[in-house]
Coordinates of C-alpha atoms in Angstrom, one line a residue:
X876 CA 66.7 87.1 52.7
X877 CA 68.9 85.0 55.0
X878 CA 67.5 84.3 58.4
X879 CA 70.6 85.8 60.0
X880 CA 69.6 89.3 58.8
X881 CA 66.2 88.8 60.4
X882 CA 67.8 88.0 63.7
X883 CA 69.8 91.2 63.6
X884 CA 66.9 93.4 62.9
X885 CA 64.9 91.9 65.8
X886 CA 67.8 92.4 68.2
X887 CA 68.0 96.0 67.2
X888 CA 64.3 96.5 67.8
X889 CA 64.6 95.0 71.2
X890 CA 67.5 97.3 72.2
X891 CA 65.3 100.3 71.3
X892 CA 62.8 99.3 73.9
X893 CA 65.2 99.1 76.9
X894 CA 64.1 101.4 79.8
X895 CA 66.7 102.6 82.2
X896 CA 66.0 101.6 85.8
X897 CA 64.3 104.3 87.9
X898 CA 62.8 106.2 84.9
X899 CA 59.2 106.1 83.7
X900 CA 58.7 105.8 80.0
X901 CA 56.7 108.6 78.5
X902 CA 56.7 108.1 74.8
X903 CA 55.1 111.5 74.1
X904 CA 57.4 113.4 76.3
X905 CA 60.4 111.6 75.0
X906 CA 59.4 112.5 71.5
X907 CA 58.8 116.1 72.5
X908 CA 62.2 116.6 74.5
X909 CA 65.1 117.9 72.6
X910 CA 68.8 117.0 73.2
X911 CA 70.1 117.8 76.8
X912 CA 73.1 120.1 77.4
X913 CA 76.2 118.5 79.1
X914 CA 76.5 119.4 82.7
X915 CA 79.3 122.0 83.3
X916 CA 82.3 120.9 85.4
X917 CA 85.2 122.3 87.1
X918 CA 88.7 120.7 87.6
X919 CA 90.7 121.9 90.6
X920 CA 94.4 120.8 90.7
X921 CA 96.3 121.0 94.0
X922 CA 100.0 120.5 94.5
X923 CA 102.5 120.2 97.4
X924 CA 103.2 123.2 99.6
X925 CA 107.0 122.5 99.5
X926 CA 109.5 121.2 97.0
X927 CA 109.6 117.5 96.3
X928 CA 112.6 115.3 95.6
X929 CA 113.6 114.3 92.1
X930 CA 112.1 110.9 91.1
X931 CA 109.7 111.1 94.0
X932 CA 105.9 111.2 94.1
X933 CA 104.6 114.7 93.9
X934 CA 101.3 114.4 95.7
X935 CA 99.5 116.4 93.0
X936 CA 95.7 115.7 93.1
X937 CA 92.7 116.7 91.0
X938 CA 89.0 117.1 92.0
X939 CA 86.2 117.3 89.5
X940 CA 82.8 118.9 90.5
X941 CA 79.6 119.7 88.7
X942 CA 78.1 123.1 88.4
X943 CA 75.8 122.4 91.4
X944 CA 78.9 121.5 93.5
X945 CA 78.3 117.8 93.4
X946 CA 81.1 115.3 92.9
X947 CA 81.6 113.9 89.5
X948 CA 82.3 110.2 89.3
X949 CA 83.4 109.0 85.8
X950 CA 85.5 106.1 84.7
X951 CA 88.6 107.1 82.7
X952 CA 87.7 110.7 82.3
X953 CA 90.8 112.5 83.6
X954 CA 94.2 113.1 81.9
X955 CA 97.2 114.8 83.4
X956 CA 100.0 116.6 81.6
X957 CA 103.5 117.3 82.9
X958 CA 105.3 120.0 81.0
X959 CA 103.2 119.2 77.9
X960 CA 103.8 115.5 78.3
X961 CA 100.4 113.7 78.3
X962 CA 100.2 111.0 80.9
X963 CA 98.0 108.0 80.9
X964 CA 94.3 108.7 81.6
X965 CA 93.0 107.7 85.0
X966 CA 89.7 107.2 86.7
X967 CA 87.8 109.9 88.6
X968 CA 87.3 107.9 91.8
X969 CA 84.6 108.2 94.4
X970 CA 84.1 111.7 95.6
X971 CA 85.3 113.4 92.5
X972 CA 89.0 113.2 93.5
X973 CA 91.8 111.6 91.5
X974 CA 95.5 111.2 91.3
X975 CA 97.6 108.7 89.5
X976 CA 100.7 108.6 91.6
X977 CA 102.3 111.5 89.7
X978 CA 106.1 111.3 89.9
X979 CA 108.5 114.2 89.6
X980 CA 111.2 114.0 86.9
X981 CA 114.7 112.9 87.9
X982 CA 116.0 116.4 87.4
X983 CA 116.0 119.6 89.3
X984 CA 113.8 122.6 88.4
X985 CA 110.1 123.6 88.2
X986 CA 107.5 121.2 86.7
X987 CA 104.1 122.3 85.5
X988 CA 101.1 120.0 85.8
X989 CA 97.6 120.4 84.3
X990 CA 94.5 118.2 84.4
X991 CA 91.9 117.8 81.6
X992 CA 88.5 116.2 82.2
X993 CA 86.5 114.7 79.4
X994 CA 83.4 112.5 80.0
X995 CA 83.3 109.6 77.5
X996 CA 79.5 109.4 77.9
X997 CA 79.0 113.1 77.1
X998 CA 76.8 113.7 80.2
X999 CA 79.4 116.1 81.7
X1000 CA 81.1 118.9 79.8
X1001 CA 84.9 118.9 79.5
X1002 CA 87.1 121.2 81.6
X1003 CA 90.7 122.0 82.2
X1004 CA 92.4 123.0 85.4
X1005 CA 94.6 125.9 86.1
X1006 CA 98.3 124.9 85.9
X1007 CA 100.1 124.0 89.1
X1008 CA 103.9 124.4 89.3
X1009 CA 105.9 122.0 91.5
X1010 CA 109.5 122.7 92.5
X1011 CA 111.7 119.7 92.1
X1012 CA 115.0 119.5 94.0
X1013 CA 117.8 116.9 94.5
X1014 CA 117.0 115.3 97.8
X1015 CA 119.8 115.1 100.3
X1016 CA 120.0 111.4 101.4
X1017 CA 119.6 110.9 105.1
X1018 CA 122.8 109.4 106.5
X1019 CA 123.7 108.6 110.1
X1020 CA 126.9 107.1 111.5
X1021 CA 127.5 105.7 115.0
X1022 CA 130.6 104.4 116.6
X1023 CA 131.8 104.0 120.2
X1024 CA 133.8 107.1 121.1
X1025 CA 136.5 105.1 122.8
X1026 CA 137.8 101.6 121.9
X1027 CA 140.7 99.7 123.6
X1028 CA 143.7 99.0 121.3
X1029 CA 143.5 95.6 119.7
X1030 CA 139.7 95.6 119.4
X1031 CA 137.8 96.2 116.2
X1032 CA 135.9 99.5 116.0
X1033 CA 132.2 98.7 115.2
X1034 CA 130.7 101.4 112.9
X1035 CA 127.0 101.4 112.3
X1036 CA 125.7 103.2 109.2
X1037 CA 122.0 104.0 108.6
X1038 CA 120.9 105.3 105.3
X1039 CA 117.6 106.4 103.7
X1040 CA 117.8 106.6 100.0
X1041 CA 114.0 107.4 99.5
X1042 CA 113.4 104.1 97.8
X1043 CA 116.5 104.2 95.7
X1044 CA 119.4 101.7 95.9
X1045 CA 123.0 103.0 96.0
X1046 CA 125.6 100.9 94.4
X1047 CA 128.9 100.0 96.1
X1048 CA 131.0 102.5 94.1
X1049 CA 128.7 105.4 95.2
X1050 CA 128.8 105.1 99.0
X1051 CA 132.3 105.3 100.6
X1052 CA 133.6 104.7 104.1
X1053 CA 136.9 106.4 104.9
X1054 CA 139.2 106.2 107.9
X1055 CA 141.5 109.2 108.3
X1056 CA 140.8 110.2 104.7
X1057 CA 141.6 106.8 103.3
X1058 CA 138.8 104.7 101.8
X1059 CA 138.3 101.6 103.9
X1060 CA 135.6 99.6 102.1
X1061 CA 133.1 100.2 99.4
X1062 CA 129.6 99.9 100.8
X1063 CA 126.5 98.5 99.2
X1064 CA 123.2 99.5 100.9
X1065 CA 119.8 98.3 100.0
X1066 CA 116.8 100.4 98.8
X1067 CA 114.9 102.5 101.3
X1068 CA 116.2 102.5 104.9
X1069 CA 119.1 100.2 105.5
X1070 CA 121.2 99.6 108.6
X1071 CA 124.6 98.0 108.3
X1072 CA 127.6 97.6 110.4
X1073 CA 131.3 97.4 109.6
X1074 CA 134.2 96.3 111.8
X1075 CA 137.3 98.5 111.3
X1076 CA 140.4 96.6 112.4
X1077 CA 144.0 97.2 113.0
X1078 CA 143.8 100.9 114.1
X1079 CA 146.7 102.3 116.1
X1080 CA 146.3 104.2 119.3
X1081 CA 145.1 107.8 119.0
X1082 CA 142.2 109.7 117.5
X1083 CA 140.7 108.5 114.2
X1084 CA 138.2 110.2 111.9
X1085 CA 135.6 107.9 110.3
X1086 CA 133.3 109.2 107.6
X1087 CA 130.6 107.8 105.3
X1088 CA 130.2 109.8 102.1
X1089 CA 127.8 109.7 99.3
X1090 CA 129.0 111.8 96.3
X1091 CA 126.4 113.6 94.3
X1092 CA 124.9 111.2 91.8
X1093 CA 124.2 112.0 88.1
X1094 CA 120.5 111.7 88.4
X1095 CA 118.5 112.6 91.5
X1096 CA 120.3 112.3 94.9
X1097 CA 122.5 115.1 96.2
X1098 CA 125.7 114.4 98.2
X1099 CA 125.7 113.5 101.9
X1100 CA 128.4 113.0 104.5
X1101 CA 128.5 112.0 108.1
X1102 CA 131.6 111.9 110.3
X1103 CA 132.5 110.6 113.8
X1104 CA 135.7 110.5 115.7
X1105 CA 137.0 107.5 117.7
X1106 CA 139.8 107.4 120.2
X1107 CA 141.7 104.1 120.3
X1108 CA 143.1 103.9 123.8
X1109 CA 146.4 102.3 124.7
X1110 CA 145.9 99.1 126.8
X1111 CA 149.3 99.3 128.4
X1112 CA 149.6 97.7 131.8
X1113 CA 151.5 95.0 133.5
X1114 CA 152.9 91.6 132.4
X1115 CA 152.0 88.3 134.0
X1116 CA 154.5 85.4 133.5
X1117 CA 152.8 82.0 133.2
X1118 CA 154.1 78.4 132.9
X1119 CA 154.3 77.6 129.2
X1120 CA 150.8 76.6 128.0
X1121 CA 150.3 75.0 124.7
X1122 CA 147.5 76.6 122.7
X1123 CA 148.1 75.0 119.4
X1124 CA 149.8 72.0 117.8
X1125 CA 148.7 71.2 114.3
X1126 CA 150.8 68.0 114.3
X1127 CA 148.2 66.3 116.5
X1128 CA 145.6 64.4 114.5
X1129 CA 142.1 64.5 116.1
X1130 CA 140.8 61.1 117.3
X1131 CA 137.9 61.2 114.8
X1132 CA 140.2 61.5 111.8
X1133 CA 140.8 58.6 109.4
X1134 CA 143.6 58.4 106.8
X1135 CA 141.0 59.2 104.1
X1136 CA 139.1 62.0 105.9
X1137 CA 141.9 63.6 107.8
X1138 CA 145.4 63.5 106.3
X1139 CA 148.2 62.9 108.9
X1140 CA 150.1 65.9 107.5
X1141 CA 147.6 68.7 106.7
X1142 CA 148.8 71.3 104.2
X1143 CA 147.8 74.8 105.0
X1144 CA 147.2 77.4 102.4
X1145 CA 149.7 80.1 101.6
X1146 CA 147.6 82.6 103.5
X1147 CA 145.7 81.1 106.5
X1148 CA 144.4 82.1 109.9
X1149 CA 144.7 79.7 112.7
X1150 CA 142.8 80.9 115.7
X1151 CA 143.6 79.5 119.1
X1152 CA 141.0 80.3 121.8
X1153 CA 142.1 82.7 124.5
X1154 CA 139.7 82.2 127.4
X1155 CA 139.4 81.2 131.0
X1156 CA 140.2 77.5 130.6
X1157 CA 143.8 78.5 129.6
X1158 CA 144.1 80.7 132.7
X1159 CA 143.7 84.1 131.1
X1160 CA 141.6 86.6 133.1
X1161 CA 138.9 88.7 131.5
X1162 CA 141.1 91.8 131.4
X1163 CA 143.7 90.2 129.2
X1164 CA 144.7 92.6 126.5
X1165 CA 147.5 90.8 124.8
X1166 CA 149.4 87.5 125.0
X1167 CA 153.1 86.5 124.7
X1168 CA 153.6 83.5 122.5
X1169 CA 156.5 81.3 121.5
X1170 CA 155.5 80.1 118.0
X1171 CA 157.4 77.2 116.4
X1172 CA 157.2 76.3 112.8
X1173 CA 157.9 72.7 111.8
X1174 CA 157.8 70.5 108.7
X1175 CA 157.6 73.6 106.5
X1176 CA 157.0 72.8 102.9
X1177 CA 158.9 75.8 101.5
X1178 CA 160.7 79.0 102.7
X1179 CA 158.3 81.6 103.9
X1180 CA 157.3 83.8 106.9
X1181 CA 154.8 83.9 109.7
X1182 CA 153.1 86.8 111.3
X1183 CA 151.0 86.8 114.5
X1184 CA 148.3 89.4 114.9
X1185 CA 145.2 90.2 116.9
X1186 CA 142.0 88.4 115.7
X1187 CA 140.7 91.9 115.0
X1188 CA 143.7 92.8 112.7
X1189 CA 141.7 92.5 109.5
X1190 CA 143.9 92.4 106.3
X1191 CA 146.9 90.3 105.9
X1192 CA 149.9 91.9 107.7
X1193 CA 152.7 93.7 106.0
X1194 CA 155.3 92.5 108.5
X1195 CA 156.7 89.2 109.7
X1196 CA 157.5 87.9 113.2
X1197 CA 159.2 84.7 112.1
X1198 CA 160.5 82.7 109.2
X1199 CA 159.9 79.2 107.8
X1200 CA 162.5 76.8 106.5
X1201 CA 162.1 73.3 105.2
X1202 CA 163.8 70.7 107.3
X1203 CA 164.2 73.1 110.3
X1204 CA 162.2 73.8 113.4
X1205 CA 162.2 77.6 114.0
X1206 CA 160.9 79.1 117.2
X1207 CA 160.0 82.8 117.5
X1208 CA 158.9 84.8 120.6
X1209 CA 156.2 87.3 119.7
X1210 CA 153.2 89.3 121.0
X1211 CA 149.7 89.7 119.8
X1212 CA 146.6 91.7 121.0
X1213 CA 143.6 89.6 121.9
X1214 CA 140.7 90.1 119.5
X1215 CA 137.1 90.8 120.3
X1216 CA 136.3 87.1 120.4
X1217 CA 139.5 86.2 122.3
X1218 CA 141.4 85.1 119.3
X1219 CA 144.9 85.4 117.9
X1220 CA 145.7 84.9 114.2
X1221 CA 148.8 83.3 112.7
X1222 CA 149.4 84.1 109.1
X1223 CA 151.6 81.8 107.1
X1224 CA 153.5 82.6 103.9
X1225 CA 153.9 78.9 103.0
X1226 CA 152.5 75.7 104.3
X1227 CA 153.8 74.6 107.7
X1228 CA 152.9 72.9 111.0
X1229 CA 152.7 75.2 114.0
X1230 CA 153.2 74.9 117.7
X1231 CA 152.1 77.8 119.9
X1232 CA 152.9 78.1 123.6
X1233 CA 151.6 81.0 125.7
X1234 CA 154.3 82.2 128.1
X1235 CA 152.6 85.3 129.5
X1236 CA 150.0 87.9 129.1
X1237 CA 149.2 91.6 129.7
X1238 CA 146.3 93.1 131.6
X1239 CA 145.3 96.8 131.6
X1240 CA 145.8 97.1 135.3
X1241 CA 148.6 97.1 137.9
X1242 CA 148.1 93.5 139.1
X1243 CA 151.2 92.1 137.3
X1244 CA 154.8 93.1 136.9
X1245 CA 156.4 96.2 135.4
X1246 CA 159.1 95.9 132.7
X1247 CA 162.5 97.4 132.8
X1248 CA 164.6 97.2 129.6
X1249 CA 168.4 97.0 130.0
X1250 CA 171.4 97.4 127.9
X1251 CA 172.3 93.7 127.0
X1252 CA 174.4 92.0 129.7
X1253 CA 175.9 88.5 129.1
X1254 CA 175.3 86.1 131.9
X1255 CA 176.2 82.8 130.2
X1256 CA 178.6 81.6 127.5
X1257 CA 179.5 77.9 127.6
X1258 CA 181.9 77.9 124.8
X1259 CA 184.8 77.8 127.2
X1260 CA 183.3 74.8 129.0
X1261 CA 181.4 71.6 128.2
X1262 CA 178.3 71.8 126.1
X1263 CA 174.8 71.9 127.7
X1264 CA 172.9 68.7 127.6
X1265 CA 169.8 67.2 129.2
X1266 CA 171.0 68.2 132.7
X1267 CA 170.2 71.6 134.1
X1268 CA 172.7 74.5 133.6
X1269 CA 172.0 77.0 136.4
X1270 CA 172.4 80.6 135.4
X1271 CA 172.7 83.3 138.1
X1272 CA 170.9 86.5 137.0
X1273 CA 170.4 88.6 140.1
X1274 CA 173.9 90.0 141.0
X1275 CA 175.4 89.0 137.6
X1276 CA 173.3 91.6 135.7
X1277 CA 171.7 94.9 136.9
X1278 CA 168.6 93.0 138.0
X1279 CA 167.2 93.8 141.5
X1280 CA 166.3 91.2 144.1
X1281 CA 162.6 92.3 143.7
X1282 CA 162.6 90.9 140.1
X1283 CA 160.3 88.0 139.5
X1284 CA 161.3 87.2 135.9
X1285 CA 164.1 88.0 133.4
X1286 CA 164.0 88.7 129.7
X1287 CA 166.8 86.7 128.1
X1288 CA 168.2 86.4 124.6
X1289 CA 169.2 82.7 124.4
X1290 CA 171.5 81.6 121.6
X1291 CA 172.6 78.1 120.6
X1292 CA 175.9 77.7 118.8
X1293 CA 178.1 74.8 117.7
X1294 CA 175.3 72.3 118.2
X1295 CA 176.1 68.7 117.7
X1296 CA 172.7 68.1 116.0
X1297 CA 169.1 69.2 116.0
X1298 CA 167.2 69.7 119.2
X1299 CA 165.7 72.2 121.5
X1300 CA 166.4 74.3 124.6
X1301 CA 164.1 74.7 127.6
X1302 CA 164.2 77.4 130.3
X1303 CA 162.5 77.6 133.7
X1304 CA 163.0 79.1 137.2
X1305 CA 165.8 77.6 139.2
X1306 CA 164.4 74.9 141.5
X1307 CA 161.1 74.7 139.6
X1308 CA 159.8 71.3 138.3
X1309 CA 161.2 70.2 135.0
X1310 CA 159.3 71.5 132.0
X1311 CA 160.6 70.6 128.6
X1312 CA 158.6 73.1 126.6
X1313 CA 161.0 74.6 124.1
X1314 CA 162.1 78.2 124.0
X1315 CA 164.7 77.7 121.2
X1316 CA 165.3 75.1 118.5
X1317 CA 168.8 74.1 117.5
X1318 CA 170.3 73.6 114.0
X1319 CA 173.5 71.7 113.4
X1320 CA 176.1 74.1 111.9
X1321 CA 174.2 77.4 112.5
X1322 CA 173.6 79.8 115.4
X1323 CA 170.0 80.2 116.5
X1324 CA 168.6 82.7 119.0
X1325 CA 165.2 83.5 120.5
X1326 CA 163.9 85.8 123.2
X1327 CA 162.5 84.2 126.4
X1328 CA 160.7 85.5 129.4
X1329 CA 161.7 83.2 132.3
X1330 CA 160.6 83.3 135.9
X1331 CA 163.4 83.6 138.5
X1332 CA 163.9 81.2 141.2
X1333 CA 164.2 82.1 144.9
X1334 CA 167.9 82.3 144.4
X1335 CA 167.6 84.8 141.5
X1336 CA 168.6 82.2 138.9
X1337 CA 167.2 80.3 135.9
X1338 CA 167.9 76.7 134.7
X1339 CA 168.6 75.9 131.0
X1340 CA 168.8 72.5 129.4
X1341 CA 169.3 71.2 125.9
X1342 CA 167.3 68.2 124.7
X1343 CA 168.2 65.7 121.9
X1344 CA 171.6 67.1 121.1
X1345 CA 174.2 68.9 123.3
X1346 CA 175.0 72.5 122.4
X1347 CA 176.8 75.5 123.6
X1348 CA 174.5 78.3 124.9
X1349 CA 174.9 82.0 125.2
X1350 CA 172.4 84.0 127.3
X1351 CA 172.1 87.9 127.4
X1352 CA 169.9 89.7 129.9
X1353 CA 167.9 92.5 128.1
X1354 CA 165.4 93.3 130.8
X1355 CA 163.5 92.2 133.9
X1356 CA 160.1 92.2 135.4
X1357 CA 159.3 93.4 138.9
X1358 CA 156.2 94.4 140.8
X1359 CA 158.1 97.2 142.4
X1360 CA 160.2 98.9 139.7
X1361 CA 160.0 99.4 135.9
X1362 CA 157.3 100.8 133.6
X1363 CA 154.0 99.8 132.1
X1364 CA 154.3 98.2 128.7
X1365 CA 152.1 96.8 126.0
X1366 CA 152.2 95.7 122.3
X1367 CA 151.6 97.9 119.3
X1368 CA 150.2 97.2 115.9
X1369 CA 153.5 96.1 114.3
X1370 CA 155.1 98.7 112.1
X1371 CA 158.3 98.7 110.0
X1372 CA 160.6 101.5 111.1
X1373 CA 163.8 100.5 109.3
X1374 CA 164.7 98.4 106.2
X1375 CA 168.2 98.7 104.9
X1376 CA 167.2 97.3 101.6
X1377 CA 165.4 100.6 100.8
X1378 CA 168.3 102.8 101.9
X1379 CA 171.4 101.0 100.6
X1380 CA 172.4 99.4 97.4
X1381 CA 174.5 96.8 99.2
X1382 CA 174.4 95.3 102.7
X1383 CA 177.4 96.0 104.7
X1384 CA 178.9 95.5 108.1
X1385 CA 179.1 98.3 110.6
X1386 CA 176.8 100.5 112.8
X1387 CA 173.7 102.4 112.0
X1388 CA 171.5 104.6 114.2
X1389 CA 167.8 104.3 113.8
X1390 CA 165.2 106.8 115.0
X1391 CA 162.4 105.0 116.9
X1392 CA 160.6 107.4 119.2
X1393 CA 157.8 109.2 117.3
X1394 CA 157.6 106.5 114.6
X1395 CA 155.5 103.4 114.2
X1396 CA 153.2 104.4 117.1
X1397 CA 156.0 104.8 119.6
X1398 CA 155.5 107.8 121.8
X1399 CA 158.1 110.5 121.9
X1400 CA 158.8 109.9 125.6
X1401 CA 158.9 106.0 125.4
X1402 CA 161.7 104.5 127.5
X1403 CA 162.1 101.3 125.4
X1404 CA 160.7 99.1 122.7
X1405 CA 160.1 95.5 121.7
X1406 CA 161.7 95.1 118.3
X1407 CA 161.6 92.2 115.8
X1408 CA 165.0 92.1 114.2
X1409 CA 165.3 90.3 110.8
X1410 CA 168.5 89.7 108.9
X1411 CA 168.3 88.9 105.1
X1412 CA 170.7 88.5 102.2
X1413 CA 173.6 87.9 104.6
X1414 CA 177.0 87.6 102.9
X1415 CA 178.5 85.6 105.7
X1416 CA 177.6 84.2 109.1
X1417 CA 177.5 86.7 111.9
X1418 CA 175.2 88.4 114.4
X1419 CA 173.4 91.7 115.0
X1420 CA 173.6 93.8 118.2
X1421 CA 170.9 96.3 119.1
X1422 CA 171.5 98.7 122.0
X1423 CA 170.7 102.3 123.2
X1424 CA 174.0 103.8 122.0
X1425 CA 177.4 104.4 123.5
X1426 CA 179.9 101.6 123.8
X1427 CA 178.5 98.4 122.1
X1428 CA 177.9 95.5 124.6
X1429 CA 179.1 92.0 124.1
X1430 CA 175.7 90.5 123.1
X1431 CA 173.6 89.7 120.1
X1432 CA 169.9 90.2 119.2
X1433 CA 169.8 88.1 116.1
X1434 CA 172.0 85.9 113.9
X1435 CA 173.0 86.0 110.3
X1436 CA 173.0 82.9 108.0
X1437 CA 173.8 83.2 104.3
X1438 CA 170.8 82.2 102.2
X1439 CA 168.3 82.5 105.0
X1440 CA 166.1 85.1 106.6
X1441 CA 166.4 85.1 110.4
X1442 CA 164.0 86.9 112.7
X1443 CA 164.2 87.4 116.5
X1444 CA 162.5 89.5 119.0
X1445 CA 164.4 91.7 121.4
X1446 CA 163.8 94.3 124.2
X1447 CA 165.9 97.4 124.1
X1448 CA 166.0 100.8 126.0
X1449 CA 165.9 104.0 123.9
X1450 CA 168.7 106.5 124.0
X1451 CA 167.7 110.0 125.3
X1452 CA 167.1 111.1 121.7
X1453 CA 164.8 108.2 121.0
X1454 CA 167.2 106.2 118.9
X1455 CA 168.8 102.7 119.0
X1456 CA 172.1 101.6 117.5
X1457 CA 172.4 98.6 115.3
X1458 CA 175.7 96.8 114.6
X1459 CA 176.2 94.1 112.0
X1460 CA 179.2 91.8 112.4
X1461 CA 179.1 90.8 108.7
X1462 CA 177.5 92.2 105.6
X1463 CA 173.7 91.8 105.8
X1464 CA 170.5 93.7 105.4
X1465 CA 168.5 94.4 108.6
X1466 CA 164.8 95.0 109.0
X1467 CA 163.3 96.4 112.2
X1468 CA 159.6 96.1 113.1
X1469 CA 158.4 97.7 116.3
X1470 CA 155.9 95.4 118.0
X1471 CA 155.6 96.9 121.5
X1472 CA 156.5 99.8 123.7
X1473 CA 157.8 100.4 127.2
X1474 CA 156.2 103.6 128.6
X1475 CA 158.0 106.5 130.1
X1476 CA 158.7 106.4 133.8
X1477 CA 155.7 107.7 135.8

C-alpha cells in the first residue's frame, strides 16, 4: 500500500483523540452518553414605532436567546426575509442581537419582515420570529429657503437654499427655483444636506415671490416646496453733478504690454462685460446707487449695439443704449445702477474700443439736487451765424428757458449739424476751467445728438466748444437740477415700451402717442421719464421730437440717418394721462426704452 494512505489513516486517528479545552475525558462516560438534544431558542424581531421613508434603513433588529434566557452567539446563523424575499445571512453578534442594515423598498406600502435562526453546528435548535410589519412612506424632503426681505434696486437678491435629501442626490432637472412663477435656474444639490446660494439679478422694484420646488419623483421622495417674498425697494434720491471723470479707455495699452503679449488694438468678443470700478478713489460716496455715464465707442469693427447695465444685471440685456458704426466715434449718455461689488457692465454687440466718462451719480438721500423735466426749449442754434470752433460759445440758460436761478445744472440735448469734418464737442459751466472731455462726437455730412448734464456757471450759462472741426450746434433744454425745486429721480431696469416695427408694416412720418405711466416699471403717478430713443430703417434724414403733448416744440431728441441705427437719451415730462408724444420728421421706425423715472411731486 502506498505510504500516502498510511499517513492519512494516522492523521485520522490523531483527530479522534483531540480533547476540547476545559473538558475532562471520560472514556467510559463518553461511551455511555447518547446524542444530546439541541438547545431550544427563541427569535424576537422588533421594528420601528413609526413609518420609515422609502429607500431608508428600517431599524428592524433581531435578538436570539436560549431556553434559559441566555444570549446566543453564533456566526452566520440568522437569515431575514422581506416580503418572502430571502436576504443574505448575517452573524448573531455579541449579546444575541443582530441586524443587517435592513433597508425599506423604494416604494410606499407595508413591508413584512421575519427572521429565521439556524445554528450551523447544531448545538442550538432552529427558530423563526413572529412577522413584523413596517409602514413605508415617501419621505417629504426637507427644504428651507432664505432671502433678505428687502433689497435696494440694482443689487442682486441673495437666495440661500438648504436641502436634506436623506442621503439621496437630486439632479438639476428635479429641483427648480422660480421667481414670480418663472423658472430662474435649474439647481443641482449634492447628496445628504446641502447648502447653496444663488444671486438673482435684474429684478424690478416691487414685491417678488421666490420659490424652490421639488416635484414628486418617480421612486422615493415626495414633493416639497418653500416660498419667500422679497421687496425690491426703489433707490430714488438726488443727483450729484461731477466733473467728467474717465473710468475706462480701452485704447490705452498698459505699460507691461509687448506687441506679442498685448496687441495694440484688442478685439473684444461679440458679448463682453467690461467692469469699471466704482469706488472712493473716483469720488463716489458709499451711498451711490447709480452712475451717469457718457460712453463713446470708437474703432468699431462692425455695426452693432452697446448696452450699459448694473454689475448685478445677470443675463445679457434685451435693450440697447447706443450703437456702433465702423469709422465713426459715437457718444451716448446713459445710466446704470451700481452692482453689489461697485461695478457697471458694458455689453457689446460687436468688437469696439470704449471710452467711459462718469458725469454724475445718484444717492438715496437728499444731499444732491432734484430733477425737473421740461418741455424742450431751444436756447442755441448757430446755423444763422458762424460755426462753433475751438473757442467757447457761451449759452445763456437761466432766463432763456424756464430754469430758475436756484438751478445748479441743466439737462441739454446738444446736436451737431453741418460739420466740416469729424471731431467732438465739450460742455462745461460758464467761467469754469477748460475741460475738453467730449459730450458729443461729430460726423461730416450727418447730424448727431447726445444728452448732457452740465453744471451752470454763476451767470446761469454754459460754455460749448467744438474741437478738431468747426460745426454748427443746436442746444435744447429738457430739464434742470436744483437743490430747492424738482423731484427725486432714479434709474430703472431698462424696459422697452414702444417699438413701431411690431405695430406697423411701414415706417412713416407723423405723430404717435405712447402710454408710459404704468408700463416698464414706471409708476402711475410719475411726473417724467428718462427715455432712450432709437431710430432705425430711416427712409430719409430727419429728427424725432418727444414731448408731453400739446403743441410740438421746436426741438429734437434724436436724429434719423438712412442705413444707420441712431440712439439718444432724453428727459421728458409726462402728460396728465401718463403719455408722451413722438413726432418723426421723415419716415423711420422708432424704439423707446425707459431707463429712469422722475417721481411725482411730494
